[in-house]
Short mmCIF file of C-alpha atoms and ligand atoms in Angstrom, two decimals:
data_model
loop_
_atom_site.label_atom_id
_atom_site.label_comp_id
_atom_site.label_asym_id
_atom_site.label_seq_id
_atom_site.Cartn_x
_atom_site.Cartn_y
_atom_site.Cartn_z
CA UNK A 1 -20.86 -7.40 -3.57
CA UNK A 2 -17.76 -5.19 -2.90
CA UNK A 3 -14.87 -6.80 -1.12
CA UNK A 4 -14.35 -5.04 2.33
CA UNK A 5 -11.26 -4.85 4.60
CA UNK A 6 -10.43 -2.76 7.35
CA UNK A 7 -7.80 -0.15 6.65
CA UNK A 8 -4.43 -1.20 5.86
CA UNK A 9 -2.86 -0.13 9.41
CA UNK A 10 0.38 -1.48 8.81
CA UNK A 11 0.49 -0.30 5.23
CA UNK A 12 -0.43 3.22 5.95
CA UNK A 13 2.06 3.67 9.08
CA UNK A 14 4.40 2.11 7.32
CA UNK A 15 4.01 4.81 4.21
CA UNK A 16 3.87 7.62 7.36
CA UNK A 17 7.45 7.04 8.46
CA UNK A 18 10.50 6.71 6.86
CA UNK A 19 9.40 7.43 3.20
CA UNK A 20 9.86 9.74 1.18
CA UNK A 21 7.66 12.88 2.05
CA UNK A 22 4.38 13.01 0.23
CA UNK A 23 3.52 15.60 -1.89
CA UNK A 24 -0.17 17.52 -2.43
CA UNK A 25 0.71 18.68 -6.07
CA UNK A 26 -2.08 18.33 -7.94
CA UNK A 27 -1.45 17.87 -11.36
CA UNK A 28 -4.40 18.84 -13.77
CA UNK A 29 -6.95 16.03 -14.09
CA UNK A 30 -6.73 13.64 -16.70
CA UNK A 31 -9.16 12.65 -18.81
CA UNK A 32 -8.95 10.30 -22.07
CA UNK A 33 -6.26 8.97 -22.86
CA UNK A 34 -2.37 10.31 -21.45
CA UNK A 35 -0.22 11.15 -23.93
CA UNK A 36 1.67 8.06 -24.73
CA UNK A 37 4.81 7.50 -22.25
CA UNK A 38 3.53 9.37 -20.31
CA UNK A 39 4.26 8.35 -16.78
CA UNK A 40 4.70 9.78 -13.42
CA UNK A 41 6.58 9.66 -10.30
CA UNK A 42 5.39 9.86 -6.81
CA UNK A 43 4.01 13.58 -7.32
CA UNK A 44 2.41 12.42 -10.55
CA UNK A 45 5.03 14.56 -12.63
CA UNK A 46 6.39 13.34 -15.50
CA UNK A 47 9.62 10.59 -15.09
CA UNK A 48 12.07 10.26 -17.31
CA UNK A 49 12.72 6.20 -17.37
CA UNK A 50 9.82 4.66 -17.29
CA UNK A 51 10.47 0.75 -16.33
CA UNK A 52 7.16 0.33 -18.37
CA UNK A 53 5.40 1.89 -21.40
CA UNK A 54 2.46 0.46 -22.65
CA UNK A 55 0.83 2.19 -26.16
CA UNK A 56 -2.59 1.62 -27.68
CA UNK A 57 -2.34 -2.64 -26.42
CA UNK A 58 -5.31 -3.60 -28.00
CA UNK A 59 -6.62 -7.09 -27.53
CA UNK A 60 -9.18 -8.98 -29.39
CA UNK A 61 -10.63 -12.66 -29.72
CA UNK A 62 -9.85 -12.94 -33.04
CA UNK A 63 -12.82 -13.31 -35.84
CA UNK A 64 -14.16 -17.07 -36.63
CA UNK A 65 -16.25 -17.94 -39.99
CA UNK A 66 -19.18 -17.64 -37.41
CA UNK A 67 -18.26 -14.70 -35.40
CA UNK A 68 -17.03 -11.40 -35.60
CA UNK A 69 -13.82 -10.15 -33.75
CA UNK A 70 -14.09 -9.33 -30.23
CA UNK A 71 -12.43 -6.35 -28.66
CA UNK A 72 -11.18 -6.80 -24.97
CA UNK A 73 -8.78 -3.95 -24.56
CA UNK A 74 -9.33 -1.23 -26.87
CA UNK A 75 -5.90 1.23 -26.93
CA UNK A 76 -4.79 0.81 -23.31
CA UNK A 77 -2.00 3.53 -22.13
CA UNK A 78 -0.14 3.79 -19.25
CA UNK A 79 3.02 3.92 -18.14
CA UNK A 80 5.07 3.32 -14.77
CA UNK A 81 7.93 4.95 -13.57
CA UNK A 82 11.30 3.78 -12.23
CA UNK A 83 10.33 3.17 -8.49
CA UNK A 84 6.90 4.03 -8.91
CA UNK A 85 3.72 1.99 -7.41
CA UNK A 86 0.85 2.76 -9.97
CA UNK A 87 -2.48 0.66 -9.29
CA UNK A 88 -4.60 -0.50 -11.80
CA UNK A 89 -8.35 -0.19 -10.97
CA UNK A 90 -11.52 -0.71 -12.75
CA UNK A 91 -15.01 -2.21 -12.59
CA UNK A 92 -15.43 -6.29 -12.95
CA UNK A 93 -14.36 -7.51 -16.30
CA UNK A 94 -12.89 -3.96 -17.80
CA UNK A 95 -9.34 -5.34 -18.78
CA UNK A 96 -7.39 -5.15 -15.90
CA UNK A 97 -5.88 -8.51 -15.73
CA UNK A 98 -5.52 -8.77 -19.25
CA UNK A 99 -3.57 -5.67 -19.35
CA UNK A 100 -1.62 -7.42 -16.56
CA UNK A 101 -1.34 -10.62 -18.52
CA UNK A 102 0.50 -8.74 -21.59
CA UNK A 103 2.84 -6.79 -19.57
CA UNK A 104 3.86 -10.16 -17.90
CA UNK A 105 3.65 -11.82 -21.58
CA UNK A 106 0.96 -14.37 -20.20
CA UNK A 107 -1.92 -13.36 -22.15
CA UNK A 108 -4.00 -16.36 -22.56
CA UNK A 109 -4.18 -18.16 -25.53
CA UNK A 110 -6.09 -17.57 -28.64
CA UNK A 111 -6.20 -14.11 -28.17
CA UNK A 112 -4.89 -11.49 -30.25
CA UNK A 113 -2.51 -8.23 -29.20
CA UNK A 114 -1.52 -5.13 -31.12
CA UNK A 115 -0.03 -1.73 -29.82
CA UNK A 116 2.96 -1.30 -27.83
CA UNK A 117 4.56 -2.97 -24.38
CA UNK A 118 7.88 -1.80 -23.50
CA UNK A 119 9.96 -2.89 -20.64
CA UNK A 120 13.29 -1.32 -19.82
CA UNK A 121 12.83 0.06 -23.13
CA UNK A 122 12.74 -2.70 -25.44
CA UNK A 123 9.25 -4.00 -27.26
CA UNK A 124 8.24 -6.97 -25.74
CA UNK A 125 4.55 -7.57 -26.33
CA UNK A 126 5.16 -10.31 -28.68
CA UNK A 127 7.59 -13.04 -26.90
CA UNK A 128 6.35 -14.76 -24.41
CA UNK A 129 7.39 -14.00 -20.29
CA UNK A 130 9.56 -17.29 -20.04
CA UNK A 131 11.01 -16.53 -23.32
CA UNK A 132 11.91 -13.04 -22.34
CA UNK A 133 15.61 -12.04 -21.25
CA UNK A 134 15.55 -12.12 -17.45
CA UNK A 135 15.71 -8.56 -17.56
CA UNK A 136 13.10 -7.66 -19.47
CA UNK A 137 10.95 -10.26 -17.39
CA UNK A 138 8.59 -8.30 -14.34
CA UNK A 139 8.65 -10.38 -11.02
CA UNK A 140 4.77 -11.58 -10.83
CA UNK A 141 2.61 -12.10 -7.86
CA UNK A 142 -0.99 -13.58 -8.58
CA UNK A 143 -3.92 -14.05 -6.62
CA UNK A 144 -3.70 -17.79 -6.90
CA UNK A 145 0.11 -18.93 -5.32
CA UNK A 146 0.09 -22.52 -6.65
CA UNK A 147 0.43 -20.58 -9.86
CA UNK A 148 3.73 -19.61 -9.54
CA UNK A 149 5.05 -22.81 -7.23
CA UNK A 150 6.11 -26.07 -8.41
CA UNK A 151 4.16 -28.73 -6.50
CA UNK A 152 7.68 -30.95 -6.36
CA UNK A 153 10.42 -28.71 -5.85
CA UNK A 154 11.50 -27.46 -2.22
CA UNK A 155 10.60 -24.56 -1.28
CA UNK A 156 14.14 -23.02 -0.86
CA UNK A 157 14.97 -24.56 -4.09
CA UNK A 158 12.23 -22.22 -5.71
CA UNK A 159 13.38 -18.74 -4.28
CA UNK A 160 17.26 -19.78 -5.21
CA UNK A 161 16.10 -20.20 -8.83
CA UNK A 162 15.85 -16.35 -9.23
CA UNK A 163 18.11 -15.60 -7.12
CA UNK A 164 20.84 -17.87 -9.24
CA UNK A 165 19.62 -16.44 -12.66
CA UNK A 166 20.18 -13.05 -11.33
CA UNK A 167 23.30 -13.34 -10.25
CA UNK A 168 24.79 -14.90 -13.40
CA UNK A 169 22.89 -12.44 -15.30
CA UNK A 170 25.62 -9.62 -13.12
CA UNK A 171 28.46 -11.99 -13.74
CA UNK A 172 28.27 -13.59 -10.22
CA UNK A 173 27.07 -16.63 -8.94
CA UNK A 174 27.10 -16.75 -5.29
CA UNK A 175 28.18 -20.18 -3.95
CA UNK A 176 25.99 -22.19 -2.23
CA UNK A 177 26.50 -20.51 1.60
CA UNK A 178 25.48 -17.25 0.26
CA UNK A 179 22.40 -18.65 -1.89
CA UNK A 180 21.10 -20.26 1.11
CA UNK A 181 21.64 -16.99 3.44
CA UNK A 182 20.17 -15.60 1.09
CA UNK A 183 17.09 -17.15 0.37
CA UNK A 184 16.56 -17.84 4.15
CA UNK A 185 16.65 -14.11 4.12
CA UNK A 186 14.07 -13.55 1.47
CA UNK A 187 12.02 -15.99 2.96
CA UNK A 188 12.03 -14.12 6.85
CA UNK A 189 11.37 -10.89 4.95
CA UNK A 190 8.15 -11.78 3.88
CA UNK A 191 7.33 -12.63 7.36
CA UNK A 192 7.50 -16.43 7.30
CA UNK A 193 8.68 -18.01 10.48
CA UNK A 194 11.22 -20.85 10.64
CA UNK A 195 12.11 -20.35 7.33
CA UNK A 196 14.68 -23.46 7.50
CA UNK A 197 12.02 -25.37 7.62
CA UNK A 198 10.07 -23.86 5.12
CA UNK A 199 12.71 -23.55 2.62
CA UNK A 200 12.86 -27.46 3.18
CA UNK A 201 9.76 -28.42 2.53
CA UNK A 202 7.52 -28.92 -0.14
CA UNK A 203 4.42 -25.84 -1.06
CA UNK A 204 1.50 -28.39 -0.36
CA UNK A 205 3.22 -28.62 3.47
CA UNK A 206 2.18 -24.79 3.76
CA UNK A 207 -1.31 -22.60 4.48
CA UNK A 208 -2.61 -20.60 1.38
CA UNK A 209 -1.52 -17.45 3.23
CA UNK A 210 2.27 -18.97 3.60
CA UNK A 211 2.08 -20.19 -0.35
CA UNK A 212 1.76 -16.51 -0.74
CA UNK A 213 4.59 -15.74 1.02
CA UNK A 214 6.31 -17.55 -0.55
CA UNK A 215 5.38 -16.80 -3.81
CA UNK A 216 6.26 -13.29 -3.10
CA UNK A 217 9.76 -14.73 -2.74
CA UNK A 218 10.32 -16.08 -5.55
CA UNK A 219 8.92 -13.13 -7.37
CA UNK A 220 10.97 -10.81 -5.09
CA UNK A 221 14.51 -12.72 -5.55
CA UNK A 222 14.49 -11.94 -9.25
CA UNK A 223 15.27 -8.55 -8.35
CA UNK A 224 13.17 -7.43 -11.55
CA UNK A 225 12.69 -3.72 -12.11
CA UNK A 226 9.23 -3.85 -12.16
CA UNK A 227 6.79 -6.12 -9.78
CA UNK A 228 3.66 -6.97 -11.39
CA UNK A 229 0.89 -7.95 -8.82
CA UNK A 230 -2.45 -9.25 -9.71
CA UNK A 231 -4.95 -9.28 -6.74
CA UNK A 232 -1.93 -10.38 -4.61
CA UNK A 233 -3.93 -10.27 -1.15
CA UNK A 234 -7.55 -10.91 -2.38
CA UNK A 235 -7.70 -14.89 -1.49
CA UNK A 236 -5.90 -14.12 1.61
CA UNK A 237 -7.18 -13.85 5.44
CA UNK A 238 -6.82 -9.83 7.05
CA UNK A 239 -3.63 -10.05 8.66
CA UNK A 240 -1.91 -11.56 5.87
CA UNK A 241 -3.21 -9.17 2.99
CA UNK A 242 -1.76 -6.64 5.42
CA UNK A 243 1.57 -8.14 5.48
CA UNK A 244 1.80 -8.87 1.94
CA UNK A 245 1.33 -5.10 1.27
CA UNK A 246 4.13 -4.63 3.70
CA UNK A 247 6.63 -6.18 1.91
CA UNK A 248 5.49 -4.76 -1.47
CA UNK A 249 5.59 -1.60 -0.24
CA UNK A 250 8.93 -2.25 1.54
CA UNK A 251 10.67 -3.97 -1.90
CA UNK A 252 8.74 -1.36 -4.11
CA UNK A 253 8.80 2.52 -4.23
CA UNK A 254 11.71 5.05 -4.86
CA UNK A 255 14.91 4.12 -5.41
CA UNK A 256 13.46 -0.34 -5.76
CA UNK A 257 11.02 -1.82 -8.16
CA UNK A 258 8.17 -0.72 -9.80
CA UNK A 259 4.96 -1.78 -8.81
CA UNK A 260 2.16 -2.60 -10.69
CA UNK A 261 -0.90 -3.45 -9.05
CA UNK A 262 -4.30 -5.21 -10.26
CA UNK A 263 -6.73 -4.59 -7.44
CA UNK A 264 -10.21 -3.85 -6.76
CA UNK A 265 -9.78 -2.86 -3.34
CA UNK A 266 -9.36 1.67 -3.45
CA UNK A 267 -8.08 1.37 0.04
CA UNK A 268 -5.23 -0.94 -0.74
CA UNK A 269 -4.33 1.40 -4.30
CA UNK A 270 -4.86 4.53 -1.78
CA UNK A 271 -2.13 2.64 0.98
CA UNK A 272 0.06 1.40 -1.57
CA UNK A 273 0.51 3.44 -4.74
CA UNK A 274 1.09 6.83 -5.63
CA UNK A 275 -0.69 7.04 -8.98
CA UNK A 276 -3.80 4.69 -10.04
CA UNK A 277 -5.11 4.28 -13.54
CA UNK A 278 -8.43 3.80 -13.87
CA UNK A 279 -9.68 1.15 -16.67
CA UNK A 280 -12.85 1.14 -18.43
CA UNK A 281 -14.30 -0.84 -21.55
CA UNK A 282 -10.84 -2.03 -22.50
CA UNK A 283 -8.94 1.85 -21.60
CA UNK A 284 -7.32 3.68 -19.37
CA UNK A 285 -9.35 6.19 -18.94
CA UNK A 286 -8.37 8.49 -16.03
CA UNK A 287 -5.05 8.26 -14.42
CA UNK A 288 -3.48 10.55 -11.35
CA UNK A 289 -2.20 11.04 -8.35
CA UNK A 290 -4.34 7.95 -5.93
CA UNK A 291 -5.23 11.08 -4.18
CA UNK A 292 -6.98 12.92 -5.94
CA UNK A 293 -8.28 11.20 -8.43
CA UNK A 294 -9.71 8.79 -5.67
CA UNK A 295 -11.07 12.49 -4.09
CA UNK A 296 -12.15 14.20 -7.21
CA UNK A 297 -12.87 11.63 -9.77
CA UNK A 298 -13.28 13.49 -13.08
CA UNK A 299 -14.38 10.93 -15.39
CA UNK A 300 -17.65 9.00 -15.28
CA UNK A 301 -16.31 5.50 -14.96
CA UNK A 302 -14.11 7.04 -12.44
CA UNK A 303 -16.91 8.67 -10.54
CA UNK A 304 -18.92 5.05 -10.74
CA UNK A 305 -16.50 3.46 -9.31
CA UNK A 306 -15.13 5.40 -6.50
CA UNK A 307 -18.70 6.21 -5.90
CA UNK A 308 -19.66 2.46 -5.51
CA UNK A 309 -17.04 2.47 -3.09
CA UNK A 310 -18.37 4.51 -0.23
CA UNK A 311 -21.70 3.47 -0.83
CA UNK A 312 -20.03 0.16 0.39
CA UNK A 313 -18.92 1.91 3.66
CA UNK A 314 -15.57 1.94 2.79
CA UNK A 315 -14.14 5.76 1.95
CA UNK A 316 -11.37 4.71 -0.44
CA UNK A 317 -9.25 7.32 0.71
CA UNK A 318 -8.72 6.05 4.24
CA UNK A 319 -5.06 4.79 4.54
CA UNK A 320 -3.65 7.11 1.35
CA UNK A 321 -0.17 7.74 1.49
CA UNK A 322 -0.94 10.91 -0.20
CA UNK A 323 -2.77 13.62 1.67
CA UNK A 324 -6.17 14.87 -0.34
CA UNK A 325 -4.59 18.04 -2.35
CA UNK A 326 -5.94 21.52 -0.38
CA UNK A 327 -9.45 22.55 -1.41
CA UNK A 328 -10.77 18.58 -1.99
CA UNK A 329 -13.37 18.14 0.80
CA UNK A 330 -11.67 15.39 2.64
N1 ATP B 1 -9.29 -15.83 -22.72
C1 ATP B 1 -10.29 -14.99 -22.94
N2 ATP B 1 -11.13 -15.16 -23.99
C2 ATP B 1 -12.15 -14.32 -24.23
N3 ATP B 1 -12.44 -13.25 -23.46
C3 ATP B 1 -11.66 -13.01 -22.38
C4 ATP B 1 -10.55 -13.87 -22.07
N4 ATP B 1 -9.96 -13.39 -20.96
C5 ATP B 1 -10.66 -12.28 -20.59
N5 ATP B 1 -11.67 -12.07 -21.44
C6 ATP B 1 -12.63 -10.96 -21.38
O1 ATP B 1 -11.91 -9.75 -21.44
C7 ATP B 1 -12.52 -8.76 -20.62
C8 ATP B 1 -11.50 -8.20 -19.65
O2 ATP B 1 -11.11 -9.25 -18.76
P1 ATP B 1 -10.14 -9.00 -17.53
O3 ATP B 1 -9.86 -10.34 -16.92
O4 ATP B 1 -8.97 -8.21 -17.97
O5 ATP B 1 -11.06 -8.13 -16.57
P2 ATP B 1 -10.71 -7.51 -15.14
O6 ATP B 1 -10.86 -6.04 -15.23
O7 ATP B 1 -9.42 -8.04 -14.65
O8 ATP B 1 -11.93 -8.10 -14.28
P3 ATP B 1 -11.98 -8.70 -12.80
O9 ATP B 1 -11.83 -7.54 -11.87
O10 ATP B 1 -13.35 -9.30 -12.72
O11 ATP B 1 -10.88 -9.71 -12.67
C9 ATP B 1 -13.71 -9.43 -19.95
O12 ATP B 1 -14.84 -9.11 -20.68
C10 ATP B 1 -13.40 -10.90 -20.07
O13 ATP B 1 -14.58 -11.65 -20.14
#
């Protein structure tokens, strides 16, 4: 059964004021597979730097004396500009997260990965995330907080981490006053109150909805390039999703991060990104302006799903940050 939510309202105003200006050019629809590198900006026109390229990633359970080798992604391409929010969007089980899980270098183990993940420009696919330089490493947000939390560690302790690595990283390592102005900051910008208090205690002391918060901290004081986001609101109650999308859309976008977003939710990829790539049987398979492809999907895994969509009652274009291109029935 399809995951509802009301419309993003503080998503979509958000994206209505203060922005950059939309734009209804509507690029050709794309079918198959984009050339690789190929990646686009808010208009869905080509970029020049993308902060990620990923080429033919192909993933497989690897073949045992009793079974044959599994594919799980079969040539996945897709790329994501500097500043740009692209959402990745699929039916249950089509590669999504695992695509996700190589671009973070998480994927689980056992499995095997060929093709091409670039961040920043250099080929990462085969070292691990924690092994990565810290620039070359995405700031993550899962579904699951407790994930990315140490069950010991103080809160504040946690979002200084990042913020301390960063810093020497520049050269710089701000002295304790500043760290701790600083990660009180990071911790009121994702909405938490008291954040003295929270940066004081420990993560079990908080509501799933607060872990999330600050998770999105911790992932946020890296200052990465690129933000990937797996399902970052789905475990969490209305008003909360909301203002998790707030803050991603407030540290993401032109001129920030990247944003990379695993979601099943078309409203949310319609409030919060500019481009969505639709995955299917281990591809990418149509990718475009959130728009229009989520107006005029073109191919038939495309169509399935968007079509799903409003047959749940939910019109996946409600809340788009990008008006439906002239001559697409709104
Ligand atoms: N560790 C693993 N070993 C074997 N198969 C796996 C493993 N992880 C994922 N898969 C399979 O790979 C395929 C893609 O999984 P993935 O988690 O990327 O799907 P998804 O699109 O994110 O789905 P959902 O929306 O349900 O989370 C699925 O068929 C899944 O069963």
């Amino acid at each position: 059964m399809p995951h509802r939510r009301p419309v993003l309202p503080s998503v979509a105003r958000h994206h209505r004021g203060g922005r950059p200006a939309p734009t209804t050019a509507t690029p050709p629809a794309h079918h198959g597979r984009p050339r690789a590198g190929a990646t686009g900006t808010a208009d869905g026109t080509a970029a020049d730097e993308p902060v990620l390229e990923v080429s033919d990633l192909r993933v497989e359970v690897p073949a045992t004396r009793r079974d044959a080798t599994v594919p799980l992604l079969r040539g996945v391409d897709l790329a994501v500009g500097a500043g740009e929010r692209v959402a990745l969007v699929g039916a249950s089980g089509s590669g999504k997260s695992l695509t996700a899980a190589a671009v973070r270098g998480q994927l689980p183990p056992g499995l095997r990965a060929q093709g091409r993940v670039r961040l920043g420009g250099a080929d990462v696919l085969d070292v691990p995330g924690p092994r990565r330089p810290v620039d070359r490493r995405p700031a993550v947000v899962l579904q699951d907080p407790s994930a990315a939390l140490h069950p010991l560690v103080a809160v504040g302790a946690q979002v200084a981490m990042p913020l301390r690595a960063r810093h020497d990283r520049a050269g710089r390592r701000p002295g304790r006053a500043a760290a701790r102005r600083a990660v009180l900051e990071l911790l009121a910008a994702v909405g938490l109150e008291d954040p003295r208090r929270v940066a004081a205690g420990r993560p079990a002391e908080l509501s799933g909805g607060q872990r999330q918060r600050v998770a999105l901290a911790v992932a946020l004081a890296a200052a990465a390039p690129l933000v990937v986001a797996d399902e970052p609101t789905t475990a969490l109650d209305t008003v909360t999703q909301a203002a998790v999308l707030d803050v991603l859309a407030d540290r993401t976008g032109p001129g920030r991060a990247g944003l990379l977003l695993v979601t099943h939710d078309l409203a949310v990829a319609a409030a919060l990104c500019s481009r969505v790539a639709v995955v299917a049987d281990g591809r990418v398979v149509e990718t475009g302006p959130t728009a229009r492809v989520l107006a005029a999907p073109g191919h038939p895994a495309a169509r399935a799903l968007v079509g799903a969509d409003r047959a749940g009652g939910t019109d996946p274009r409600a809340g788009a940050t990008v008006p439906a291109p002239a001559g697409v029935p709104a």
